[in-house]
mmCIF file with all atom_site columns, C-alpha atoms and ligand atoms in Angstrom:
data_model
loop_
_atom_site.group_PDB
_atom_site.id
_atom_site.type_symbol
_atom_site.label_atom_id
_atom_site.label_alt_id
_atom_site.label_comp_id
_atom_site.label_asym_id
_atom_site.label_entity_id
_atom_site.label_seq_id
_atom_site.pdbx_PDB_ins_code
_atom_site.Cartn_x
_atom_site.Cartn_y
_atom_site.Cartn_z
_atom_site.occupancy
_atom_site.B_iso_or_equiv
_atom_site.pdbx_formal_charge
_atom_site.auth_seq_id
_atom_site.auth_comp_id
_atom_site.auth_asym_id
_atom_site.auth_atom_id
_atom_site.pdbx_PDB_model_num
ATOM   1   C CA  . MET N 1 1   ? 86.196  103.884 115.630 1.00 69.00 ? 23  MET N CA  1
ATOM   2   C CA  . THR N 1 2   ? 88.331  100.740 115.799 1.00 85.00 ? 24  THR N CA  1
ATOM   3   C CA  . ILE N 1 3   ? 91.782  101.366 114.461 1.00 83.00 ? 25  ILE N CA  1
ATOM   4   C CA  . HIS N 1 4   ? 92.288  97.994  112.699 1.00 87.00 ? 26  HIS N CA  1
ATOM   5   C CA  . THR N 1 5   ? 89.590  98.323  110.269 1.00 95.00 ? 27  THR N CA  1
ATOM   6   C CA  . ASN N 1 6   ? 89.447  99.704  106.520 1.00 96.00 ? 28  ASN N CA  1
ATOM   7   C CA  . GLU N 1 7   ? 86.731  102.441 107.655 1.00 96.00 ? 29  GLU N CA  1
ATOM   8   C CA  . TYR N 1 8   ? 89.323  103.911 110.171 1.00 96.00 ? 30  TYR N CA  1
ATOM   9   C CA  . TRP N 1 9   ? 91.855  104.242 107.359 1.00 97.00 ? 31  TRP N CA  1
ATOM   10  C CA  . ASP N 1 10  ? 89.098  105.434 104.802 1.00 97.00 ? 32  ASP N CA  1
ATOM   11  C CA  . ALA N 1 11  ? 88.234  108.055 107.470 1.00 97.00 ? 33  ALA N CA  1
ATOM   12  C CA  . ARG N 1 12  ? 91.999  109.193 107.900 1.00 96.00 ? 34  ARG N CA  1
ATOM   13  C CA  . TYR N 1 13  ? 92.270  109.657 104.094 1.00 97.00 ? 35  TYR N CA  1
ATOM   14  C CA  . ARG N 1 14  ? 88.861  111.479 103.922 1.00 96.00 ? 36  ARG N CA  1
ATOM   15  C CA  . ALA N 1 15  ? 89.971  113.970 106.726 1.00 96.00 ? 37  ALA N CA  1
ATOM   16  C CA  . GLY N 1 16  ? 93.380  114.279 105.257 1.00 96.00 ? 38  GLY N CA  1
ATOM   17  C CA  . GLU N 1 17  ? 94.898  113.135 108.500 1.00 96.00 ? 39  GLU N CA  1
ATOM   18  C CA  . THR N 1 18  ? 97.768  111.304 106.723 1.00 96.00 ? 40  THR N CA  1
ATOM   19  C CA  . ARG N 1 19  ? 101.047 112.333 108.648 1.00 95.00 ? 41  ARG N CA  1
ATOM   20  C CA  . TRP N 1 20  ? 102.729 109.293 107.137 1.00 96.00 ? 42  TRP N CA  1
ATOM   21  C CA  . ASP N 1 21  ? 102.475 110.415 103.607 1.00 97.00 ? 43  ASP N CA  1
ATOM   22  C CA  . ILE N 1 22  ? 105.585 111.878 102.419 1.00 97.00 ? 44  ILE N CA  1
ATOM   23  C CA  . GLY N 1 23  ? 104.172 112.966 99.128  1.00 97.00 ? 45  GLY N CA  1
ATOM   24  C CA  . LYS N 1 24  ? 106.841 111.286 96.860  1.00 97.00 ? 46  LYS N CA  1
ATOM   25  C CA  . VAL N 1 25  ? 108.785 107.998 96.557  1.00 98.00 ? 47  VAL N CA  1
ATOM   26  C CA  . SER N 1 26  ? 111.103 107.615 99.610  1.00 98.00 ? 48  SER N CA  1
ATOM   27  C CA  . PRO N 1 27  ? 114.578 108.323 98.689  1.00 98.00 ? 49  PRO N CA  1
ATOM   28  C CA  . PRO N 1 28  ? 116.087 104.959 99.850  1.00 98.00 ? 50  PRO N CA  1
ATOM   29  C CA  . LEU N 1 29  ? 113.369 103.038 97.824  1.00 98.00 ? 51  LEU N CA  1
ATOM   30  C CA  . LYS N 1 30  ? 114.043 105.209 94.772  1.00 98.00 ? 52  LYS N CA  1
ATOM   31  C CA  . VAL N 1 31  ? 118.037 104.501 95.054  1.00 98.00 ? 53  VAL N CA  1
ATOM   32  C CA  . TYR N 1 32  ? 117.087 100.696 95.189  1.00 98.00 ? 54  TYR N CA  1
ATOM   33  C CA  . PHE N 1 33  ? 114.467 100.762 92.331  1.00 98.00 ? 55  PHE N CA  1
ATOM   34  C CA  . ASP N 1 34  ? 117.062 102.793 90.146  1.00 97.00 ? 56  ASP N CA  1
ATOM   35  C CA  . GLN N 1 35  ? 119.549 99.827  90.189  1.00 97.00 ? 57  GLN N CA  1
ATOM   36  C CA  . LEU N 1 36  ? 116.735 97.448  89.041  1.00 96.00 ? 58  LEU N CA  1
ATOM   37  C CA  . VAL N 1 37  ? 117.452 98.038  85.270  1.00 91.00 ? 59  VAL N CA  1
ATOM   38  C CA  . HIS N 1 38  ? 117.143 94.458  84.307  1.00 92.00 ? 60  HIS N CA  1
ATOM   39  C CA  . ASP N 1 39  ? 114.085 93.654  86.503  1.00 91.00 ? 61  ASP N CA  1
ATOM   40  C CA  . LYS N 1 40  ? 111.292 95.901  84.767  1.00 95.00 ? 62  LYS N CA  1
ATOM   41  C CA  . HIS N 1 41  ? 109.308 92.701  83.946  1.00 96.00 ? 63  HIS N CA  1
ATOM   42  C CA  . LYS N 1 42  ? 109.181 91.540  87.385  1.00 97.00 ? 64  LYS N CA  1
ATOM   43  C CA  . LYS N 1 43  ? 105.775 91.284  89.100  1.00 98.00 ? 65  LYS N CA  1
ATOM   44  C CA  . ILE N 1 44  ? 105.745 93.751  92.119  1.00 98.00 ? 66  ILE N CA  1
ATOM   45  C CA  . LEU N 1 45  ? 103.204 94.174  95.112  1.00 98.00 ? 67  LEU N CA  1
ATOM   46  C CA  . ILE N 1 46  ? 103.011 97.277  97.262  1.00 98.00 ? 68  ILE N CA  1
ATOM   47  C CA  . PRO N 1 47  ? 100.685 96.292  100.067 1.00 98.00 ? 69  PRO N CA  1
ATOM   48  C CA  . GLY N 1 48  ? 99.184  99.084  102.283 1.00 98.00 ? 70  GLY N CA  1
ATOM   49  C CA  . CYS N 1 49  ? 100.157 101.153 99.344  1.00 98.00 ? 71  CYS N CA  1
ATOM   50  C CA  . GLY N 1 50  ? 98.194  104.318 100.449 1.00 98.00 ? 72  GLY N CA  1
ATOM   51  C CA  . ARG N 1 51  ? 98.702  107.043 97.705  1.00 98.00 ? 73  ARG N CA  1
ATOM   52  C CA  . ALA N 1 52  ? 101.365 104.774 96.100  1.00 98.00 ? 74  ALA N CA  1
ATOM   53  C CA  . TYR N 1 53  ? 104.146 107.014 95.309  1.00 98.00 ? 75  TYR N CA  1
ATOM   54  C CA  . GLU N 1 54  ? 106.400 104.184 94.892  1.00 98.00 ? 76  GLU N CA  1
ATOM   55  C CA  . ALA N 1 55  ? 104.113 102.653 92.292  1.00 98.00 ? 77  ALA N CA  1
ATOM   56  C CA  . VAL N 1 56  ? 103.841 105.700 90.312  1.00 98.00 ? 78  VAL N CA  1
ATOM   57  C CA  . TYR N 1 57  ? 107.490 106.015 90.177  1.00 98.00 ? 79  TYR N CA  1
ATOM   58  C CA  . LEU N 1 58  ? 108.045 102.339 89.164  1.00 98.00 ? 80  LEU N CA  1
ATOM   59  C CA  . ILE N 1 59  ? 105.503 102.779 86.434  1.00 97.00 ? 81  ILE N CA  1
ATOM   60  C CA  . LYS N 1 60  ? 106.851 105.992 85.042  1.00 97.00 ? 82  LYS N CA  1
ATOM   61  C CA  . ASN N 1 61  ? 110.287 104.216 84.866  1.00 97.00 ? 83  ASN N CA  1
ATOM   62  C CA  . GLY N 1 62  ? 108.985 101.284 82.876  1.00 97.00 ? 84  GLY N CA  1
ATOM   63  C CA  . PHE N 1 63  ? 108.095 98.688  85.237  1.00 97.00 ? 85  PHE N CA  1
ATOM   64  C CA  . GLN N 1 64  ? 104.867 96.877  83.768  1.00 94.00 ? 86  GLN N CA  1
ATOM   65  C CA  . GLU N 1 65  ? 103.728 94.604  86.369  1.00 98.00 ? 87  GLU N CA  1
ATOM   66  C CA  . VAL N 1 66  ? 103.190 96.846  89.457  1.00 98.00 ? 88  VAL N CA  1
ATOM   67  C CA  . PHE N 1 67  ? 100.156 95.729  91.628  1.00 98.00 ? 89  PHE N CA  1
ATOM   68  C CA  . ILE N 1 68  ? 99.033  98.042  94.769  1.00 98.00 ? 90  ILE N CA  1
ATOM   69  C CA  . LEU N 1 69  ? 96.908  96.781  97.430  1.00 98.00 ? 91  LEU N CA  1
ATOM   70  C CA  . ASP N 1 70  ? 94.998  98.608  100.175 1.00 98.00 ? 92  ASP N CA  1
ATOM   71  C CA  . TRP N 1 71  ? 91.806  97.844  101.949 1.00 98.00 ? 93  TRP N CA  1
ATOM   72  C CA  . SER N 1 72  ? 90.996  101.621 101.889 1.00 98.00 ? 94  SER N CA  1
ATOM   73  C CA  . LYS N 1 73  ? 89.106  102.316 98.753  1.00 98.00 ? 95  LYS N CA  1
ATOM   74  C CA  . GLN N 1 74  ? 89.555  105.911 99.389  1.00 98.00 ? 96  GLN N CA  1
ATOM   75  C CA  . ALA N 1 75  ? 93.353  105.690 99.092  1.00 98.00 ? 97  ALA N CA  1
ATOM   76  C CA  . LEU N 1 76  ? 92.907  103.839 95.919  1.00 98.00 ? 98  LEU N CA  1
ATOM   77  C CA  . ASP N 1 77  ? 90.406  106.081 94.291  1.00 98.00 ? 99  ASP N CA  1
ATOM   78  C CA  . MET N 1 78  ? 92.989  108.836 94.962  1.00 97.00 ? 100 MET N CA  1
ATOM   79  C CA  . VAL N 1 79  ? 95.829  106.983 93.269  1.00 98.00 ? 101 VAL N CA  1
ATOM   80  C CA  . LYS N 1 80  ? 93.515  106.224 90.176  1.00 98.00 ? 102 LYS N CA  1
ATOM   81  C CA  . LYS N 1 81  ? 92.520  109.967 90.151  1.00 98.00 ? 103 LYS N CA  1
ATOM   82  C CA  . ARG N 1 82  ? 96.135  111.163 90.286  1.00 97.00 ? 104 ARG N CA  1
ATOM   83  C CA  . PHE N 1 83  ? 97.467  108.510 87.983  1.00 97.00 ? 105 PHE N CA  1
ATOM   84  C CA  . PRO N 1 84  ? 94.823  107.238 85.551  1.00 97.00 ? 106 PRO N CA  1
ATOM   85  C CA  . ARG N 1 85  ? 97.537  105.223 83.675  1.00 95.00 ? 107 ARG N CA  1
ATOM   86  C CA  . ILE N 1 86  ? 97.660  102.523 86.343  1.00 96.00 ? 108 ILE N CA  1
ATOM   87  C CA  . PRO N 1 87  ? 95.435  99.660  85.045  1.00 96.00 ? 109 PRO N CA  1
ATOM   88  C CA  . ASP N 1 88  ? 92.277  98.907  87.021  1.00 97.00 ? 110 ASP N CA  1
ATOM   89  C CA  . SER N 1 89  ? 93.464  95.333  87.332  1.00 98.00 ? 111 SER N CA  1
ATOM   90  C CA  . HIS N 1 90  ? 96.599  96.304  89.226  1.00 98.00 ? 112 HIS N CA  1
ATOM   91  C CA  . LEU N 1 91  ? 94.495  98.149  91.950  1.00 98.00 ? 113 LEU N CA  1
ATOM   92  C CA  . ILE N 1 92  ? 93.593  95.634  94.500  1.00 98.00 ? 114 ILE N CA  1
ATOM   93  C CA  . CYS N 1 93  ? 91.179  96.741  97.281  1.00 98.00 ? 115 CYS N CA  1
ATOM   94  C CA  . ASP N 1 94  ? 91.394  93.871  99.955  1.00 98.00 ? 116 ASP N CA  1
ATOM   95  C CA  . ASP N 1 95  ? 92.755  92.914  103.284 1.00 98.00 ? 117 ASP N CA  1
ATOM   96  C CA  . PHE N 1 96  ? 96.539  91.988  102.784 1.00 98.00 ? 118 PHE N CA  1
ATOM   97  C CA  . PHE N 1 97  ? 95.838  88.974  104.786 1.00 98.00 ? 119 PHE N CA  1
ATOM   98  C CA  . ASN N 1 98  ? 93.186  87.622  102.169 1.00 98.00 ? 120 ASN N CA  1
ATOM   99  C CA  . HIS N 1 99  ? 95.246  88.308  99.301  1.00 98.00 ? 121 HIS N CA  1
ATOM   100 C CA  . GLN N 1 100 ? 96.317  85.381  97.063  1.00 98.00 ? 122 GLN N CA  1
ATOM   101 C CA  . ALA N 1 101 ? 98.905  85.548  94.264  1.00 98.00 ? 123 ALA N CA  1
ATOM   102 C CA  . LYS N 1 102 ? 102.734 85.208  93.866  1.00 98.00 ? 124 LYS N CA  1
ATOM   103 C CA  . TYR N 1 103 ? 105.185 88.034  93.241  1.00 98.00 ? 125 TYR N CA  1
ATOM   104 C CA  . ASP N 1 104 ? 108.937 88.464  92.596  1.00 98.00 ? 126 ASP N CA  1
ATOM   105 C CA  . LEU N 1 105 ? 109.219 91.448  94.561  1.00 98.00 ? 127 LEU N CA  1
ATOM   106 C CA  . ILE N 1 106 ? 107.160 93.056  97.440  1.00 98.00 ? 128 ILE N CA  1
ATOM   107 C CA  . ILE N 1 107 ? 107.759 96.631  98.805  1.00 98.00 ? 129 ILE N CA  1
ATOM   108 C CA  . GLU N 1 108 ? 107.389 97.656  102.333 1.00 98.00 ? 130 GLU N CA  1
ATOM   109 C CA  . GLN N 1 109 ? 106.772 101.181 103.211 1.00 98.00 ? 131 GLN N CA  1
ATOM   110 C CA  . THR N 1 110 ? 105.009 102.186 106.408 1.00 98.00 ? 132 THR N CA  1
ATOM   111 C CA  . PHE N 1 111 ? 102.553 99.072  106.280 1.00 98.00 ? 133 PHE N CA  1
ATOM   112 C CA  . PHE N 1 112 ? 104.081 97.026  108.741 1.00 98.00 ? 134 PHE N CA  1
ATOM   113 C CA  . CYS N 1 113 ? 104.063 99.837  111.301 1.00 98.00 ? 135 CYS N CA  1
ATOM   114 C CA  . SER N 1 114 ? 100.518 100.333 110.811 1.00 97.00 ? 136 SER N CA  1
ATOM   115 C CA  . LEU N 1 115 ? 99.688  96.732  111.838 1.00 97.00 ? 137 LEU N CA  1
ATOM   116 C CA  . HIS N 1 116 ? 99.184  95.758  115.737 1.00 96.00 ? 138 HIS N CA  1
ATOM   117 C CA  . PRO N 1 117 ? 102.434 94.202  116.847 1.00 96.00 ? 139 PRO N CA  1
ATOM   118 C CA  . GLU N 1 118 ? 100.380 91.044  117.434 1.00 96.00 ? 140 GLU N CA  1
ATOM   119 C CA  . LEU N 1 119 ? 100.088 90.521  113.654 1.00 97.00 ? 141 LEU N CA  1
ATOM   120 C CA  . ARG N 1 120 ? 103.688 90.627  112.993 1.00 98.00 ? 142 ARG N CA  1
ATOM   121 C CA  . LYS N 1 121 ? 104.161 86.749  112.845 1.00 98.00 ? 143 LYS N CA  1
ATOM   122 C CA  . LYS N 1 122 ? 101.108 86.687  110.558 1.00 98.00 ? 144 LYS N CA  1
ATOM   123 C CA  . TYR N 1 123 ? 102.538 89.429  108.300 1.00 98.00 ? 145 TYR N CA  1
ATOM   124 C CA  . THR N 1 124 ? 105.857 87.548  107.996 1.00 98.00 ? 146 THR N CA  1
ATOM   125 C CA  . LYS N 1 125 ? 104.050 84.272  106.959 1.00 98.00 ? 147 LYS N CA  1
ATOM   126 C CA  . LYS N 1 126 ? 101.770 86.008  104.710 1.00 98.00 ? 148 LYS N CA  1
ATOM   127 C CA  . MET N 1 127 ? 104.700 87.716  102.931 1.00 98.00 ? 149 MET N CA  1
ATOM   128 C CA  . HIS N 1 128 ? 106.390 84.464  102.578 1.00 98.00 ? 150 HIS N CA  1
ATOM   129 C CA  . ALA N 1 129 ? 103.194 82.866  101.058 1.00 98.00 ? 151 ALA N CA  1
ATOM   130 C CA  . LEU N 1 130 ? 102.866 86.005  98.669  1.00 98.00 ? 152 LEU N CA  1
ATOM   131 C CA  . LEU N 1 131 ? 106.502 85.552  97.253  1.00 98.00 ? 153 LEU N CA  1
ATOM   132 C CA  . LYS N 1 132 ? 107.965 83.193  94.827  1.00 98.00 ? 154 LYS N CA  1
ATOM   133 C CA  . ILE N 1 133 ? 110.832 81.114  96.269  1.00 97.00 ? 155 ILE N CA  1
ATOM   134 C CA  . ASP N 1 134 ? 113.471 83.287  94.511  1.00 98.00 ? 156 ASP N CA  1
ATOM   135 C CA  . GLY N 1 135 ? 111.480 86.536  95.335  1.00 98.00 ? 157 GLY N CA  1
ATOM   136 C CA  . LYS N 1 136 ? 112.479 89.253  97.646  1.00 98.00 ? 158 LYS N CA  1
ATOM   137 C CA  . LEU N 1 137 ? 110.809 91.446  100.222 1.00 98.00 ? 159 LEU N CA  1
ATOM   138 C CA  . ILE N 1 138 ? 112.490 94.761  100.449 1.00 98.00 ? 160 ILE N CA  1
ATOM   139 C CA  . GLY N 1 139 ? 111.724 98.024  102.171 1.00 98.00 ? 161 GLY N CA  1
ATOM   140 C CA  . LEU N 1 140 ? 111.786 100.431 104.937 1.00 98.00 ? 162 LEU N CA  1
ATOM   141 C CA  . LEU N 1 141 ? 111.120 99.978  108.898 1.00 98.00 ? 163 LEU N CA  1
ATOM   142 C CA  . PHE N 1 142 ? 111.255 102.523 111.621 1.00 98.00 ? 164 PHE N CA  1
ATOM   143 C CA  . ASP N 1 143 ? 114.079 102.186 114.052 1.00 98.00 ? 165 ASP N CA  1
ATOM   144 C CA  . ASP N 1 144 ? 112.141 104.016 116.796 1.00 95.00 ? 166 ASP N CA  1
ATOM   145 C CA  . PRO N 1 145 ? 109.983 102.824 119.478 1.00 93.00 ? 167 PRO N CA  1
ATOM   146 C CA  . LEU N 1 146 ? 107.065 105.258 118.336 1.00 93.00 ? 168 LEU N CA  1
ATOM   147 C CA  . PHE N 1 147 ? 103.717 103.983 120.110 1.00 94.00 ? 169 PHE N CA  1
ATOM   148 C CA  . ASP N 1 148 ? 102.495 100.714 121.461 1.00 91.00 ? 170 ASP N CA  1
ATOM   149 C CA  . ASN N 1 149 ? 98.831  101.642 121.569 1.00 92.00 ? 171 ASN N CA  1
ATOM   150 C CA  . HIS N 1 150 ? 98.204  103.036 118.193 1.00 93.00 ? 172 HIS N CA  1
ATOM   151 C CA  . PRO N 1 151 ? 99.953  103.234 114.820 1.00 94.00 ? 173 PRO N CA  1
ATOM   152 C CA  . PRO N 1 152 ? 102.515 103.808 113.846 1.00 96.00 ? 174 PRO N CA  1
ATOM   153 C CA  . TYR N 1 153 ? 103.971 100.899 115.986 1.00 97.00 ? 175 TYR N CA  1
ATOM   154 C CA  . GLY N 1 154 ? 107.703 100.873 116.341 1.00 96.00 ? 176 GLY N CA  1
ATOM   155 C CA  . GLY N 1 155 ? 110.529 98.585  116.845 1.00 97.00 ? 177 GLY N CA  1
ATOM   156 C CA  . ASN N 1 156 ? 114.264 98.101  116.244 1.00 98.00 ? 178 ASN N CA  1
ATOM   157 C CA  . GLU N 1 157 ? 116.673 95.934  114.299 1.00 98.00 ? 179 GLU N CA  1
ATOM   158 C CA  . LYS N 1 158 ? 116.814 93.305  116.920 1.00 98.00 ? 180 LYS N CA  1
ATOM   159 C CA  . ILE N 1 159 ? 112.919 92.879  117.099 1.00 98.00 ? 181 ILE N CA  1
ATOM   160 C CA  . TYR N 1 160 ? 112.848 92.834  113.374 1.00 98.00 ? 182 TYR N CA  1
ATOM   161 C CA  . ARG N 1 161 ? 115.460 90.122  112.870 1.00 98.00 ? 183 ARG N CA  1
ATOM   162 C CA  . THR N 1 162 ? 113.780 87.983  115.391 1.00 98.00 ? 184 THR N CA  1
ATOM   163 C CA  . VAL N 1 163 ? 110.350 88.273  113.680 1.00 98.00 ? 185 VAL N CA  1
ATOM   164 C CA  . PHE N 1 164 ? 111.567 87.934  110.160 1.00 98.00 ? 186 PHE N CA  1
ATOM   165 C CA  . SER N 1 165 ? 114.081 85.115  110.587 1.00 98.00 ? 187 SER N CA  1
ATOM   166 C CA  . SER N 1 166 ? 111.597 82.459  111.051 1.00 96.00 ? 188 SER N CA  1
ATOM   167 C CA  . CYS N 1 167 ? 110.611 82.599  107.300 1.00 98.00 ? 189 CYS N CA  1
ATOM   168 C CA  . PHE N 1 168 ? 113.203 84.747  105.712 1.00 98.00 ? 190 PHE N CA  1
ATOM   169 C CA  . ARG N 1 169 ? 117.029 85.001  105.156 1.00 98.00 ? 191 ARG N CA  1
ATOM   170 C CA  . ILE N 1 170 ? 117.962 88.394  106.120 1.00 98.00 ? 192 ILE N CA  1
ATOM   171 C CA  . ILE N 1 171 ? 120.178 89.653  103.379 1.00 98.00 ? 193 ILE N CA  1
ATOM   172 C CA  . LYS N 1 172 ? 120.539 93.440  104.592 1.00 98.00 ? 194 LYS N CA  1
ATOM   173 C CA  . MET N 1 173 ? 119.139 95.358  107.393 1.00 98.00 ? 195 MET N CA  1
ATOM   174 C CA  . GLU N 1 174 ? 121.017 98.635  108.050 1.00 98.00 ? 196 GLU N CA  1
ATOM   175 C CA  . ALA N 1 175 ? 120.495 102.184 108.781 1.00 98.00 ? 197 ALA N CA  1
ATOM   176 C CA  . CYS N 1 176 ? 119.559 104.338 105.904 1.00 98.00 ? 198 CYS N CA  1
ATOM   177 C CA  . TYR N 1 177 ? 121.916 107.326 104.777 1.00 96.00 ? 199 TYR N CA  1
ATOM   178 C CA  . ASN N 1 178 ? 119.333 108.965 102.671 1.00 97.00 ? 200 ASN N CA  1
ATOM   179 C CA  . SER N 1 179 ? 116.114 109.096 104.463 1.00 98.00 ? 201 SER N CA  1
ATOM   180 C CA  . ILE N 1 180 ? 113.943 112.282 104.422 1.00 97.00 ? 202 ILE N CA  1
ATOM   181 C CA  . ALA N 1 181 ? 114.976 114.723 107.101 1.00 97.00 ? 203 ALA N CA  1
ATOM   182 C CA  . PRO N 1 182 ? 112.097 113.800 109.637 1.00 96.00 ? 204 PRO N CA  1
ATOM   183 C CA  . ARG N 1 183 ? 113.225 110.135 109.441 1.00 97.00 ? 205 ARG N CA  1
ATOM   184 C CA  . GLN N 1 184 ? 116.994 110.445 109.559 1.00 97.00 ? 206 GLN N CA  1
ATOM   185 C CA  . GLY N 1 185 ? 118.584 108.059 111.986 1.00 97.00 ? 207 GLY N CA  1
ATOM   186 C CA  . ARG N 1 186 ? 115.128 106.321 112.420 1.00 97.00 ? 208 ARG N CA  1
ATOM   187 C CA  . GLU N 1 187 ? 114.951 104.287 109.314 1.00 98.00 ? 209 GLU N CA  1
ATOM   188 C CA  . LEU N 1 188 ? 116.098 100.799 108.439 1.00 98.00 ? 210 LEU N CA  1
ATOM   189 C CA  . PHE N 1 189 ? 116.507 99.368  104.808 1.00 98.00 ? 211 PHE N CA  1
ATOM   190 C CA  . PHE N 1 190 ? 116.146 95.788  104.597 1.00 98.00 ? 212 PHE N CA  1
ATOM   191 C CA  . ILE N 1 191 ? 116.251 93.099  101.896 1.00 98.00 ? 213 ILE N CA  1
ATOM   192 C CA  . LEU N 1 192 ? 114.786 89.563  102.869 1.00 98.00 ? 214 LEU N CA  1
ATOM   193 C CA  . LYS N 1 193 ? 114.802 86.217  100.780 1.00 98.00 ? 215 LYS N CA  1
ATOM   194 C CA  . PRO N 1 194 ? 112.374 83.513  101.726 1.00 98.00 ? 216 PRO N CA  1
ATOM   195 C CA  . LYS N 1 195 ? 113.539 80.395  103.257 1.00 98.00 ? 217 LYS N CA  1
ATOM   196 C CA  . LEU N 1 196 ? 112.337 77.115  101.832 1.00 96.00 ? 218 LEU N CA  1
ATOM   197 C CA  . GLN N 1 197 ? 110.156 76.426  104.753 1.00 92.00 ? 219 GLN N CA  1
ATOM   198 C CA  . CYS N 1 198 ? 108.416 78.842  106.875 1.00 92.00 ? 220 CYS N CA  1
HETATM 199 C C1  . LIG H 2 .   ? 100.460 104.189 107.442 1.00 60.46 ? 304 LIG H C1  1
HETATM 200 S S1  . LIG H 2 .   ? 99.581  104.059 105.909 1.00 60.46 ? 304 LIG H S1  1
HETATM 201 C C2  . LIG H 2 .   ? 100.846 103.862 104.879 1.00 60.46 ? 304 LIG H C2  1
HETATM 202 C C3  . LIG H 2 .   ? 100.529 104.116 103.204 1.00 60.46 ? 304 LIG H C3  1
HETATM 203 C C4  . LIG H 2 .   ? 101.734 104.422 102.343 1.00 60.46 ? 304 LIG H C4  1
HETATM 204 N N1  . LIG H 2 .   ? 102.539 102.891 102.275 1.00 60.46 ? 304 LIG H N1  1
HETATM 205 C C5  . LIG H 2 .   ? 102.490 105.430 102.586 1.00 60.46 ? 304 LIG H C5  1
HETATM 206 O O1  . LIG H 2 .   ? 103.763 105.327 103.006 1.00 60.46 ? 304 LIG H O1  1
HETATM 207 O O2  . LIG H 2 .   ? 102.105 106.494 102.342 1.00 60.46 ? 304 LIG H O2  1
HETATM 208 C C6  . LIG H 2 .   ? 99.114  102.215 105.967 1.00 60.46 ? 304 LIG H C6  1
HETATM 209 C C7  . LIG H 2 .   ? 98.302  101.709 105.039 1.00 60.46 ? 304 LIG H C7  1
HETATM 210 O O3  . LIG H 2 .   ? 98.055  100.422 105.062 1.00 60.46 ? 304 LIG H O3  1
HETATM 211 C C8  . LIG H 2 .   ? 96.524  100.128 104.785 1.00 60.46 ? 304 LIG H C8  1
HETATM 212 N N2  . LIG H 2 .   ? 96.267  98.719  105.556 1.00 60.46 ? 304 LIG H N2  1
HETATM 213 C C9  . LIG H 2 .   ? 96.381  98.718  106.886 1.00 60.46 ? 304 LIG H C9  1
HETATM 214 N N3  . LIG H 2 .   ? 95.953  97.478  107.180 1.00 60.46 ? 304 LIG H N3  1
HETATM 215 C C10 . LIG H 2 .   ? 95.575  96.875  106.007 1.00 60.46 ? 304 LIG H C10 1
HETATM 216 C C11 . LIG H 2 .   ? 95.121  95.573  105.626 1.00 60.46 ? 304 LIG H C11 1
HETATM 217 N N4  . LIG H 2 .   ? 95.157  94.576  106.564 1.00 60.46 ? 304 LIG H N4  1
HETATM 218 N N5  . LIG H 2 .   ? 95.138  95.201  104.522 1.00 60.46 ? 304 LIG H N5  1
HETATM 219 C C12 . LIG H 2 .   ? 95.309  96.175  103.541 1.00 60.46 ? 304 LIG H C12 1
HETATM 220 N N6  . LIG H 2 .   ? 95.784  97.493  103.723 1.00 60.46 ? 304 LIG H N6  1
HETATM 221 C C13 . LIG H 2 .   ? 95.984  97.702  105.113 1.00 60.46 ? 304 LIG H C13 1
HETATM 222 C C14 . LIG H 2 .   ? 95.922  101.438 105.375 1.00 60.46 ? 304 LIG H C14 1
HETATM 223 O O4  . LIG H 2 .   ? 94.718  101.499 104.642 1.00 60.46 ? 304 LIG H O4  1
HETATM 224 C C15 . LIG H 2 .   ? 96.889  102.481 104.952 1.00 60.46 ? 304 LIG H C15 1
HETATM 225 O O5  . LIG H 2 .   ? 96.660  102.971 103.468 1.00 60.46 ? 304 LIG H O5  1
#
């Protein structure tokens, strides 16, 4: 089956072949979310959300406008089953690159690494288009070469800075101190703000 299709990801979820899934909100993201005490009204997108632990954590902590997007219906059905409280209108089953809306905050968590590296420029432009001009893209990236012929595709700080700097100001990109054990020393936390032009 071709990797870069929704059928491929649906099949992975159906078969339970989801090694990327850490079963909880990622600790570096939790620390970031916990200091957003005045931002609970912000419109948030989690693209390539999978089982969406970050969204569940945010909603349980009072964030109202959390939208999750994945082109795997299987993944979104699992989220709805586990967490029926999430409004149907906040579940978006679509190709990320087709999605049209504007957000204050977008969260990256093992979505970037699932995309073929040829799509990195397109991802950067799309993220820019989806953010309000005072919005932010924040999240985690692997600091690890990983694989070059199937996901997860890897990278390092230098590569990511080059990719993102065309459309974003890089406010922070640094090694995580609080990754889960299997990702210790292999994860970068980043905060990007959109440039006026992209
Ligand atoms: C490696 S999984 C990560 C899931 C989740 N973020 C996590 O950390 O558990 C990548 C996810 O991105 C989704 N995905 C990949 N390409 C996509 C696209 N073009 N549009 C929407 N979703 C996509 C897949 O269906 C899959 O759920």
